[in-house]
Coordinates of C-alpha atoms in Angstrom, one line a residue:
Chain I
M1 CA 60.4 75.1 121.0
K2 CA 61.8 74.0 124.3
K3 CA 65.0 72.7 122.7
Q4 CA 65.7 76.2 121.4
T5 CA 66.8 77.6 124.7
L6 CA 70.5 77.7 125.0
A7 CA 71.4 74.2 123.7
N8 CA 75.0 74.8 124.7
S9 CA 77.1 75.2 127.8
K10 CA 80.2 76.4 129.4
P11 CA 83.5 75.1 127.9
L12 CA 83.7 71.3 128.3
M13 CA 87.2 70.3 129.3
G14 CA 88.8 67.9 126.9
K15 CA 92.1 66.2 127.3
I16 CA 94.7 66.4 124.5
I17 CA 95.5 62.8 123.6
D18 CA 97.6 63.4 120.5
K19 CA 99.7 66.2 119.0
Q20 CA 101.4 65.9 115.6
E21 CA 103.3 68.5 113.7
E22 CA 101.3 69.1 110.5
C23 CA 103.4 71.7 108.7
D24 CA 105.3 74.8 109.6
D25 CA 103.9 76.4 112.8
T26 CA 100.9 74.1 112.5
Y27 CA 99.9 71.1 114.7
N28 CA 97.1 68.6 114.5
F29 CA 95.5 67.9 117.9
L30 CA 93.3 65.1 119.0
I31 CA 91.1 66.0 122.0
D32 CA 89.1 63.5 124.0
L33 CA 85.7 65.1 124.9
P34 CA 83.8 64.1 128.0
V35 CA 80.5 63.8 126.2
K36 CA 78.8 61.1 124.3
N37 CA 76.5 61.1 121.3
K38 CA 77.3 64.6 120.2
T39 CA 77.9 64.7 116.4
A40 CA 79.8 67.2 114.4
K41 CA 79.3 67.9 110.7
P42 CA 81.9 69.3 108.2
G43 CA 81.8 73.1 108.3
Q44 CA 80.8 73.4 111.9
F45 CA 83.2 74.9 114.4
V46 CA 84.0 74.9 118.1
M47 CA 85.1 77.7 120.4
L48 CA 88.4 76.6 121.7
W49 CA 89.4 77.9 125.2
V50 CA 93.1 78.0 126.0
P51 CA 92.7 78.5 129.8
G52 CA 93.9 81.8 130.9
V53 CA 94.8 83.1 127.4
D54 CA 92.0 83.3 124.9
E55 CA 89.0 81.6 123.3
F56 CA 88.5 81.6 119.5
P57 CA 86.6 79.7 116.7
V58 CA 88.3 76.7 115.1
G59 CA 86.9 74.7 112.2
V60 CA 86.3 71.0 113.1
A61 CA 88.8 68.8 111.2
G62 CA 87.3 65.5 112.3
Y63 CA 85.1 63.9 115.0
E64 CA 85.0 60.2 115.8
N65 CA 84.3 58.2 118.9
D66 CA 84.1 61.4 121.0
V67 CA 87.5 62.4 119.8
L68 CA 87.8 65.9 118.2
E69 CA 90.4 66.7 115.7
L70 CA 91.6 70.3 115.3
G71 CA 94.3 71.8 113.1
I72 CA 95.9 74.8 114.7
A73 CA 98.2 77.3 112.9
K74 CA 100.1 79.9 114.7
M75 CA 98.3 83.2 114.2
G76 CA 98.1 85.1 117.5
P77 CA 98.5 84.8 121.2
G78 CA 95.6 82.2 121.5
T79 CA 96.9 79.9 118.8
T80 CA 100.5 80.3 120.0
A81 CA 99.4 79.2 123.5
M82 CA 97.5 76.3 122.1
L83 CA 100.6 75.1 120.1
A84 CA 102.5 75.1 123.5
K85 CA 100.0 72.6 124.9
N86 CA 100.9 69.0 125.1
I87 CA 99.4 65.5 125.5
G88 CA 97.6 65.4 128.9
D89 CA 96.7 69.0 129.0
F90 CA 93.1 70.2 129.2
V91 CA 91.5 72.7 126.9
G92 CA 87.9 73.9 126.8
I93 CA 85.5 73.2 124.0
R94 CA 82.2 74.8 123.3
G95 CA 80.1 73.7 120.4
F96 CA 79.5 72.2 117.9
Y97 CA 78.3 75.4 116.4
G98 CA 77.0 76.6 113.1
K99 CA 75.7 75.2 109.9
S100 CA 77.5 72.6 107.8
F101 CA 78.3 72.2 104.1
Q102 CA 75.5 70.7 102.1
T103 CA 76.6 68.1 99.7
P104 CA 74.4 67.1 96.8
K105 CA 74.7 63.8 94.9
N106 CA 76.2 63.2 91.4
I107 CA 78.3 66.3 91.2
N108 CA 81.9 67.3 91.2
H109 CA 82.9 68.4 94.7
L110 CA 85.5 71.1 94.4
L111 CA 87.1 71.9 97.7
I112 CA 89.3 75.0 97.7
G113 CA 91.3 76.0 100.7
G114 CA 94.0 78.2 101.9
G115 CA 95.9 78.1 105.2
F116 CA 93.8 77.5 108.3
G117 CA 90.8 77.1 106.1
M118 CA 91.9 73.6 105.2
T119 CA 90.7 72.2 108.5
P120 CA 86.9 72.0 107.8
L121 CA 87.8 70.8 104.3
K122 CA 89.7 67.9 105.7
F123 CA 86.6 66.8 107.6
L124 CA 84.5 67.3 104.4
T125 CA 86.9 65.2 102.3
K126 CA 86.8 62.4 104.9
N127 CA 83.0 62.4 104.7
L128 CA 82.8 62.6 100.9
I129 CA 85.2 59.7 100.2
E130 CA 83.0 57.4 102.2
R131 CA 80.2 58.0 99.6
D132 CA 79.8 56.4 96.2
D133 CA 77.5 59.0 94.6
N134 CA 80.2 61.6 93.7
L135 CA 81.3 62.4 90.1
S136 CA 84.6 63.5 91.5
I137 CA 86.3 65.0 94.6
Q138 CA 88.9 67.6 93.9
I139 CA 91.0 69.5 96.3
F140 CA 92.6 72.8 95.3
E141 CA 95.1 73.8 97.9
G142 CA 97.5 76.7 97.8
A143 CA 100.0 78.2 100.2
R144 CA 102.9 80.6 100.2
T145 CA 105.5 77.8 100.2
K146 CA 105.7 74.0 100.6
S147 CA 106.3 74.1 104.3
K148 CA 102.9 75.9 104.8
L149 CA 100.8 73.3 103.0
M150 CA 98.4 71.6 105.4
Y151 CA 97.6 67.9 105.2
L152 CA 100.0 67.5 102.3
D153 CA 101.0 63.9 103.0
W154 CA 97.4 62.9 103.7
L155 CA 96.0 64.5 100.5
Q156 CA 98.8 63.1 98.4
N157 CA 98.1 59.6 99.7
L158 CA 94.4 59.9 98.8
H159 CA 95.4 61.2 95.4
E160 CA 97.6 58.2 94.8
K161 CA 94.8 55.9 95.8
D162 CA 92.5 57.6 93.3
Q163 CA 90.1 58.7 96.0
I164 CA 90.5 62.4 95.2
I165 CA 92.2 64.6 92.6
F166 CA 94.7 66.8 94.4
N167 CA 95.6 70.1 92.7
V168 CA 98.3 71.8 94.7
C169 CA 100.3 75.0 94.2
T170 CA 102.5 77.4 96.0
D171 CA 103.3 81.1 95.5
D172 CA 107.0 80.4 95.2
G173 CA 106.8 77.2 93.1
S174 CA 108.4 75.1 95.8
F175 CA 105.7 72.5 95.5
G176 CA 103.0 71.8 92.9
Y177 CA 102.6 74.5 90.2
K178 CA 103.6 78.1 90.8
G179 CA 100.6 80.3 91.3
F180 CA 97.1 80.3 92.9
P181 CA 94.5 77.6 93.2
T182 CA 92.2 79.5 91.0
V183 CA 94.4 78.6 87.9
A184 CA 93.7 74.9 88.2
L185 CA 90.1 75.6 89.3
E186 CA 89.3 77.6 86.2
K187 CA 91.0 75.1 84.0
F188 CA 88.8 72.4 85.3
L189 CA 85.6 74.5 85.1
E190 CA 86.4 75.5 81.5
E191 CA 86.8 71.9 80.4
S192 CA 84.1 70.2 82.6
E193 CA 80.6 69.5 81.2
T194 CA 79.2 68.2 84.5
P195 CA 77.8 70.1 87.5
S196 CA 80.1 71.2 90.3
V197 CA 79.7 72.6 93.8
L198 CA 82.5 74.7 95.2
Y199 CA 83.3 74.5 99.0
V200 CA 85.7 77.2 100.0
A201 CA 87.4 78.1 103.3
G202 CA 90.3 80.4 103.8
P203 CA 91.0 84.1 103.8
E204 CA 87.9 86.1 102.8
R205 CA 89.7 88.0 100.1
M206 CA 90.6 84.8 98.4
M207 CA 87.0 83.5 98.8
K208 CA 85.6 86.6 97.1
V209 CA 87.9 86.1 94.2
I210 CA 86.8 82.5 93.8
F211 CA 83.1 83.6 94.2
D212 CA 83.5 86.0 91.3
I213 CA 85.2 83.3 89.2
G214 CA 82.5 80.7 90.1
K215 CA 79.7 83.0 89.0
K216 CA 81.1 83.0 85.4
Y217 CA 80.5 79.3 85.0
E218 CA 77.1 77.7 84.4
N219 CA 78.3 74.3 85.5
V220 CA 78.8 75.7 89.0
I221 CA 75.5 75.0 90.6
D222 CA 76.3 76.3 94.1
M223 CA 79.2 77.8 96.1
Q224 CA 79.4 77.3 99.8
M225 CA 81.9 79.4 101.7
S226 CA 82.8 79.5 105.4
L227 CA 83.2 82.9 107.0
A228 CA 84.3 81.3 110.2
D229 CA 87.5 83.4 110.5
R230 CA 85.5 86.5 111.4
Y231 CA 85.7 87.8 115.0
M232 CA 83.4 86.0 117.4
R233 CA 82.6 86.1 121.1
C234 CA 79.7 83.9 122.0
G235 CA 79.3 81.3 119.2
F236 CA 75.6 80.9 119.7
G237 CA 74.1 84.0 118.3
I238 CA 73.6 86.2 121.3
C239 CA 76.3 88.8 121.0
S240 CA 76.2 89.4 117.3
Y241 CA 79.7 90.8 116.9
C242 CA 80.0 88.4 113.9
A243 CA 76.8 89.5 112.2
V244 CA 76.8 90.5 108.6
D245 CA 75.1 93.4 106.8
P246 CA 72.4 94.1 105.8
T247 CA 70.7 90.8 106.7
G248 CA 71.8 90.6 110.3
W249 CA 72.8 87.0 109.9
R250 CA 75.1 85.8 112.7
I251 CA 78.0 83.9 111.2
C252 CA 78.1 81.6 114.3
V253 CA 74.5 80.5 114.0
D254 CA 73.1 81.4 110.5
G255 CA 76.6 80.4 109.0
P256 CA 79.5 80.0 109.1
V257 CA 78.8 78.3 105.8
F258 CA 76.7 80.4 103.4
N259 CA 75.6 79.4 99.9
T260 CA 75.6 81.4 96.7
K261 CA 72.2 82.9 97.2
Q262 CA 73.1 84.0 100.7
L263 CA 76.5 85.3 99.8
E264 CA 74.9 87.5 97.1
Q265 CA 72.9 89.2 99.8
I266 CA 75.8 89.8 102.2
S267 CA 77.0 93.3 101.2
D268 CA 80.1 93.1 103.4
F269 CA 81.3 89.8 102.0
G270 CA 84.9 90.4 100.9
V271 CA 84.5 94.1 101.6
Y272 CA 84.6 94.6 105.3
R273 CA 84.5 92.8 108.6
R274 CA 83.5 94.0 112.1
L275 CA 86.2 94.1 114.7
D276 CA 85.9 93.4 118.4
T277 CA 84.7 96.9 118.9
G278 CA 82.0 96.6 116.3
E279 CA 83.8 99.0 114.0
K280 CA 84.2 98.1 110.3
Q281 CA 87.5 97.1 108.8
R282 CA 88.2 96.8 105.1
I283 CA 89.2 93.3 104.1
Chain Q
M1 CA 42.4 93.1 122.5
S2 CA 45.5 95.3 121.8
L3 CA 49.1 94.7 122.5
I4 CA 50.0 98.4 122.0
T5 CA 52.1 99.3 125.0
K6 CA 52.4 102.7 126.6
I7 CA 55.7 103.7 128.3
G8 CA 55.1 107.3 129.4
S9 CA 54.7 109.4 126.3
I10 CA 55.7 106.6 123.9
D11 CA 53.6 103.9 122.3
I12 CA 55.1 100.7 120.9
R13 CA 53.3 97.9 119.1
N14 CA 53.8 95.3 121.8
P15 CA 55.5 95.0 125.2
L16 CA 58.6 93.2 124.0
I17 CA 61.8 95.3 123.7
L18 CA 65.2 93.9 122.7
A19 CA 67.5 94.4 125.7
S20 CA 70.8 96.2 125.4
G21 CA 73.8 94.0 124.7
V22 CA 72.1 91.3 122.7
M23 CA 72.2 91.5 118.9
G24 CA 72.7 95.3 119.1
T25 CA 76.1 96.1 117.8
S26 CA 75.1 96.9 114.3
Y27 CA 71.9 98.2 112.5
S28 CA 71.5 94.9 110.7
T29 CA 70.8 92.7 113.7
L30 CA 68.6 95.4 115.4
Q31 CA 66.6 95.7 112.2
R32 CA 66.3 91.9 112.0
I33 CA 65.0 91.6 115.5
Y34 CA 62.5 94.4 115.0
N35 CA 61.3 92.8 111.7
G36 CA 61.0 89.6 113.8
G37 CA 58.3 91.2 115.8
V38 CA 59.5 93.1 118.9
G39 CA 58.0 96.5 119.8
A40 CA 61.3 98.3 120.0
V41 CA 65.0 97.7 120.2
V42 CA 67.8 98.9 122.5
T43 CA 71.3 99.2 121.0
K44 CA 74.4 97.9 122.6
S45 CA 75.7 100.5 125.1
I46 CA 77.6 103.2 123.2
G47 CA 80.4 105.2 124.7
L48 CA 82.6 108.1 123.8
N49 CA 85.3 106.2 122.0
S50 CA 85.7 102.8 120.5
R51 CA 86.4 100.1 123.0
K52 CA 87.6 96.5 122.6
G53 CA 86.0 95.2 125.8
N54 CA 87.4 92.3 127.7
P55 CA 89.3 89.3 126.3
N56 CA 87.5 86.0 125.4
P57 CA 85.9 83.9 126.7
S58 CA 83.5 86.8 127.3
V59 CA 80.1 85.1 126.7
F60 CA 78.9 81.6 127.3
A61 CA 75.8 79.7 128.3
L62 CA 75.1 77.8 131.5
N63 CA 72.5 75.5 130.1
E64 CA 71.8 73.7 133.3
I65 CA 70.3 76.9 134.7
R66 CA 69.1 78.2 131.2
S67 CA 71.3 81.2 131.7
A68 CA 74.3 83.0 130.3
I69 CA 77.3 84.8 131.8
N70 CA 79.1 87.6 130.1
S71 CA 82.0 89.9 130.6
V72 CA 81.9 91.7 127.2
G73 CA 82.8 94.9 129.0
L74 CA 81.1 97.6 126.9
A75 CA 82.9 96.8 123.6
N76 CA 81.5 99.3 121.2
P77 CA 82.5 101.4 118.2
G78 CA 82.1 104.8 119.8
Y79 CA 79.2 107.1 119.2
Q80 CA 80.7 108.9 116.2
V81 CA 81.0 105.6 114.3
F82 CA 77.7 104.3 115.6
R83 CA 75.8 107.4 114.2
E84 CA 75.9 105.6 110.8
D85 CA 73.9 102.6 112.2
V86 CA 71.5 104.8 114.1
E87 CA 70.9 106.8 110.9
I88 CA 69.9 103.6 109.0
L89 CA 67.6 102.5 111.8
V90 CA 65.7 105.7 112.1
K91 CA 65.5 106.0 108.3
N92 CA 63.9 102.5 108.3
H93 CA 61.5 103.5 111.0
V94 CA 62.8 101.0 113.6
P95 CA 61.8 102.3 117.0
T96 CA 65.2 102.6 118.5
I97 CA 66.4 103.2 122.0
V98 CA 70.1 104.1 122.2
S99 CA 71.8 102.8 125.3
I100 CA 74.7 105.1 126.3
F101 CA 77.4 104.9 129.0
G102 CA 80.0 107.2 130.4
E103 CA 82.5 107.5 133.2
N104 CA 81.0 110.8 134.3
E105 CA 78.4 113.4 133.7
N106 CA 80.4 115.2 130.9
E107 CA 80.9 112.0 129.0
F108 CA 77.2 111.1 129.1
S109 CA 76.4 114.6 127.9
E110 CA 78.8 114.6 125.0
I111 CA 77.5 111.2 123.7
L112 CA 73.9 112.3 124.1
N113 CA 74.5 115.6 122.3
G114 CA 76.4 113.7 119.6
L115 CA 73.3 111.5 118.9
K116 CA 70.3 113.7 119.8
D117 CA 69.7 114.9 116.3
F118 CA 68.2 111.5 115.4
P119 CA 64.5 111.0 116.2
V120 CA 65.2 108.0 118.5
L121 CA 62.5 106.7 120.8
A122 CA 64.5 107.2 124.0
F123 CA 68.0 107.1 125.5
E124 CA 68.7 104.4 128.0
L125 CA 71.4 105.3 130.5
N126 CA 73.5 102.3 131.3
L127 CA 74.4 103.1 134.9
S128 CA 74.9 99.5 135.8
C129 CA 77.4 97.5 133.7
P130 CA 79.2 95.1 136.0
N131 CA 82.1 94.4 133.6
T132 CA 84.3 97.5 133.8
E133 CA 86.7 98.9 136.2
K134 CA 85.3 102.4 136.0
G135 CA 82.0 103.9 135.1
G136 CA 78.8 101.9 134.8
I137 CA 78.2 100.2 138.1
Q138 CA 80.2 102.6 140.1
I139 CA 78.1 105.5 139.0
G140 CA 74.9 103.4 139.3
T141 CA 75.5 102.8 142.9
D142 CA 76.0 106.5 143.8
S143 CA 72.6 108.1 144.2
E144 CA 73.9 111.6 144.1
A145 CA 75.8 111.0 140.8
V146 CA 72.7 109.4 139.3
F147 CA 70.6 112.4 140.2
Q148 CA 73.1 114.8 138.7
I149 CA 73.5 112.9 135.5
V150 CA 69.8 112.5 134.9
K151 CA 69.1 116.1 135.8
R152 CA 71.8 117.4 133.5
L153 CA 70.9 115.2 130.5
K154 CA 67.2 116.0 131.0
S155 CA 68.0 119.6 130.5
E156 CA 69.8 118.9 127.3
T157 CA 67.2 116.8 125.4
E158 CA 63.5 116.4 124.8
V159 CA 64.0 112.7 124.1
P160 CA 62.8 110.5 126.9
L161 CA 65.5 109.2 129.2
W162 CA 65.3 105.7 130.7
V163 CA 67.6 104.6 133.5
K164 CA 68.8 101.0 133.7
L165 CA 69.3 100.0 137.3
T166 CA 71.8 97.6 138.7
P167 CA 70.7 94.9 141.1
N168 CA 74.1 94.9 142.6
V169 CA 73.2 97.4 145.4
S170 CA 71.8 97.0 148.8
D171 CA 69.0 99.5 148.3
V172 CA 67.7 99.9 144.7
I173 CA 64.9 102.2 145.8
E174 CA 67.4 104.9 146.8
I175 CA 69.0 104.9 143.4
A176 CA 65.6 104.7 141.7
E177 CA 64.5 107.6 143.7
A178 CA 67.5 109.7 142.6
A179 CA 66.8 108.8 139.0
V180 CA 63.1 109.8 139.3
N181 CA 64.0 113.0 141.1
G182 CA 66.5 113.8 138.4
G183 CA 63.6 113.6 135.9
C184 CA 63.9 110.3 134.2
D185 CA 61.0 109.0 132.1
A186 CA 61.2 105.3 132.9
L187 CA 63.2 102.8 135.0
V188 CA 64.6 99.6 133.6
A189 CA 65.4 96.8 136.0
I190 CA 67.5 94.8 136.2
N191 CA 70.9 94.6 134.6
T192 CA 72.9 91.4 135.1
L193 CA 74.0 90.1 138.5
K194 CA 77.6 89.9 139.5
A195 CA 78.7 86.3 138.9
M196 CA 81.6 84.0 138.0
V197 CA 82.4 80.5 136.9
I198 CA 85.6 78.6 137.7
D199 CA 86.9 75.5 135.9
I200 CA 87.8 72.8 138.4
H201 CA 90.3 71.1 136.0
T202 CA 92.5 74.0 135.4
K203 CA 91.4 75.8 138.6
Q204 CA 90.9 79.0 136.6
P205 CA 88.0 81.4 136.2
I206 CA 86.7 80.8 132.7
L207 CA 85.8 84.3 131.7
G208 CA 88.8 86.3 130.3
F209 CA 87.9 89.1 132.7
K210 CA 87.5 86.4 135.4
K211 CA 84.3 88.0 136.7
G212 CA 81.1 88.7 134.8
G213 CA 77.3 89.3 134.9
L214 CA 74.6 86.6 135.0
S215 CA 71.5 86.8 132.8
G216 CA 68.8 84.3 131.9
A217 CA 66.3 82.2 133.8
A218 CA 68.4 82.1 137.0
I219 CA 67.9 85.8 137.7
K220 CA 64.2 86.1 136.8
P221 CA 62.8 85.8 140.4
I222 CA 65.2 88.6 141.4
G223 CA 64.1 90.9 138.6
V224 CA 60.5 90.3 139.4
R225 CA 61.1 91.2 143.0
Y226 CA 62.9 94.4 142.0
I227 CA 60.0 95.4 139.8
Y228 CA 57.5 94.5 142.5
D229 CA 59.4 96.7 145.0
L230 CA 59.7 99.6 142.6
Y231 CA 56.0 99.5 141.8
E232 CA 55.2 99.4 145.5
R233 CA 57.2 102.6 145.9
F234 CA 56.3 104.5 142.8
E235 CA 53.0 102.9 141.6
D236 CA 52.1 104.8 138.4
R237 CA 54.4 107.8 139.0
I238 CA 57.0 106.3 136.7
P239 CA 56.8 103.5 134.0
L240 CA 58.8 100.4 134.9
I241 CA 60.4 98.2 132.3
G242 CA 61.1 94.7 133.5
A243 CA 64.2 92.8 132.4
G244 CA 66.1 89.8 133.6
G245 CA 65.6 86.1 132.7
I246 CA 62.5 86.4 130.6
M247 CA 62.5 83.2 128.7
S248 CA 58.8 82.8 127.8
G249 CA 55.5 84.6 127.3
E250 CA 54.5 83.6 130.8
D251 CA 57.6 85.3 132.2
V252 CA 56.5 88.5 130.4
I253 CA 53.1 88.3 132.2
E254 CA 54.8 87.7 135.5
Y255 CA 56.8 90.9 135.1
L256 CA 53.7 92.9 134.0
L257 CA 51.8 91.6 137.1
A258 CA 54.7 92.7 139.3
G259 CA 54.3 96.2 137.9
A260 CA 56.1 96.5 134.6
S261 CA 54.6 98.5 131.7
A262 CA 56.9 96.7 129.2
V263 CA 59.7 94.2 129.3
Q264 CA 63.1 93.6 127.7
I265 CA 64.3 90.3 126.4
G266 CA 67.8 89.2 125.6
T267 CA 69.3 85.9 126.6
A268 CA 66.2 84.1 125.3
L269 CA 67.1 85.1 121.8
G270 CA 70.4 83.2 121.7
V271 CA 68.9 80.6 119.5
A272 CA 68.8 79.5 115.9
Y273 CA 65.6 81.3 115.1
P274 CA 65.0 84.4 117.3
E275 CA 62.1 85.4 115.1
N276 CA 60.3 82.2 116.1
M277 CA 61.0 82.8 119.7
I278 CA 59.5 86.3 119.5
K279 CA 56.3 84.9 117.8
F280 CA 56.1 82.3 120.4
F281 CA 56.2 85.0 123.2
I282 CA 53.6 87.0 121.5
S283 CA 51.2 84.1 121.0
K284 CA 51.5 83.2 124.7
I285 CA 50.8 86.8 125.8
K286 CA 47.7 86.9 123.5
K287 CA 46.5 83.6 124.9
Y288 CA 46.8 84.8 128.4
M289 CA 45.0 88.0 127.6
R290 CA 42.2 86.1 125.9
E291 CA 41.8 83.6 128.7
N292 CA 41.9 86.3 131.4
E293 CA 39.8 88.8 129.4
F294 CA 42.4 91.6 129.4
K295 CA 41.8 94.2 126.7
S296 CA 45.2 95.9 127.0
I297 CA 48.7 95.5 128.4
S298 CA 48.2 98.3 130.8
E299 CA 45.4 96.4 132.5
I300 CA 47.8 93.7 133.4
T301 CA 50.4 96.0 134.9
G302 CA 50.6 95.8 138.6
G303 CA 47.9 93.2 138.8
A304 CA 49.7 91.3 141.6
H305 CA 49.6 94.2 144.0

């Protein structure tokens, strides 16, 4: 029980050691953390403090040798300030917070992402390709247009090496097929005779659509979706601004990844979210 | 042996009450914590209108002192929206104390009147939030204002009124006296202590609001002292509810011995399984009562005097 008391701390100051443009308005950062032996798992997130500006949750894109990888897309004042940071600058990190994706053996791993949601899926992809007990690893990525596709080169390269199957699409047809990731996903599920687990991260409205699709297929044995883009303050379950109804689960601690059984109990999933005031807002 | 706890005219099933500001923004977390085993729950402080509070970072832990600092700043949906949550709680028989705050007497009155049709256990007047420019702590340090607010609200409702005191004054007794003279039904002490944390790398205060309030283990001895002082002054004239840094069942006992009739817990619940934490608290309290042959919580109250 002793370990349960506040196993976290004030922001740890990490130094940015690399910054690469990933796609339009999106950069990949490598941050050297001053701690040892702290492991992160795919699906977990950190609270990223941009000193003097804001603090917000970001899905972990990778963690190796005390170096944290984060993908940041321009969304508001906090992310904009982060994109202005350069190698050598310090930013604050709290975490790693939340529950990770659970990955069974001998199944098709279907990773579906949109926008910012691709960051935890990158980490998951990296972990899965190191294993030899997968039926297949498939990525379904969609974006408005080619320049908004995250990790495009990296995923294409893995596809060419036959490590994954990369299904890519854009709303405007500028890359991949024209349409939504659900088209390729449904096509696969219709034809597949083997069990699959869906891992989804992205806008909640998209996740709800995928959830409803997944429920139609018996070969989908579980769906795990990350609700990490809800508003959060503390990250460790004390403030509860991120809690869902009617269960009172805190996304930061009891999530952000929830499975099919849990998602079915969350009445606000895809319907409304709570704002920084605690008021409900339709999704 | 019974854990049933008496706070004035109210009985709750045990002395643990969820403190305001922790897991109290929506009915669902309050319901969850009540189901987890506490005797009653206090909502997040509710005001007249919706309020965003302060920018992030607004809450983080200081694990080296088993504490937390926050500058949430009374973020809340406003009482009209929050009515929906209160309605569900009372319908589900969750013993609910609604914490309210205002900038002046009239605001407190409007909120109280907007919520008083619900059979809540009590209203807790937050006269002590350290994280706002106006209201809260300013009112809570002015004994005349405290007297007037309590007196006015008392005349407008039959529901018990609790007053949450700030430790950020030189003489807490004077403020407490004003609340008691105004007619309050219980005193809650203490709210968070004024505090701040500065990052030495960037040379900036970490909290978005720069300054905040400290909760957790670091403030427990201070809270115990306040309760002890208040009990010395009032004895059993007014029930006292201890709050501040209660991280274990033993801490609960310490507050009871100092003079509290019940306690509020908050920061200790910032864990993966708050339900387990509550069970752990209860089992420790029971163990202490067994070993010391206490039959009821009220027998422990004030035992250190």
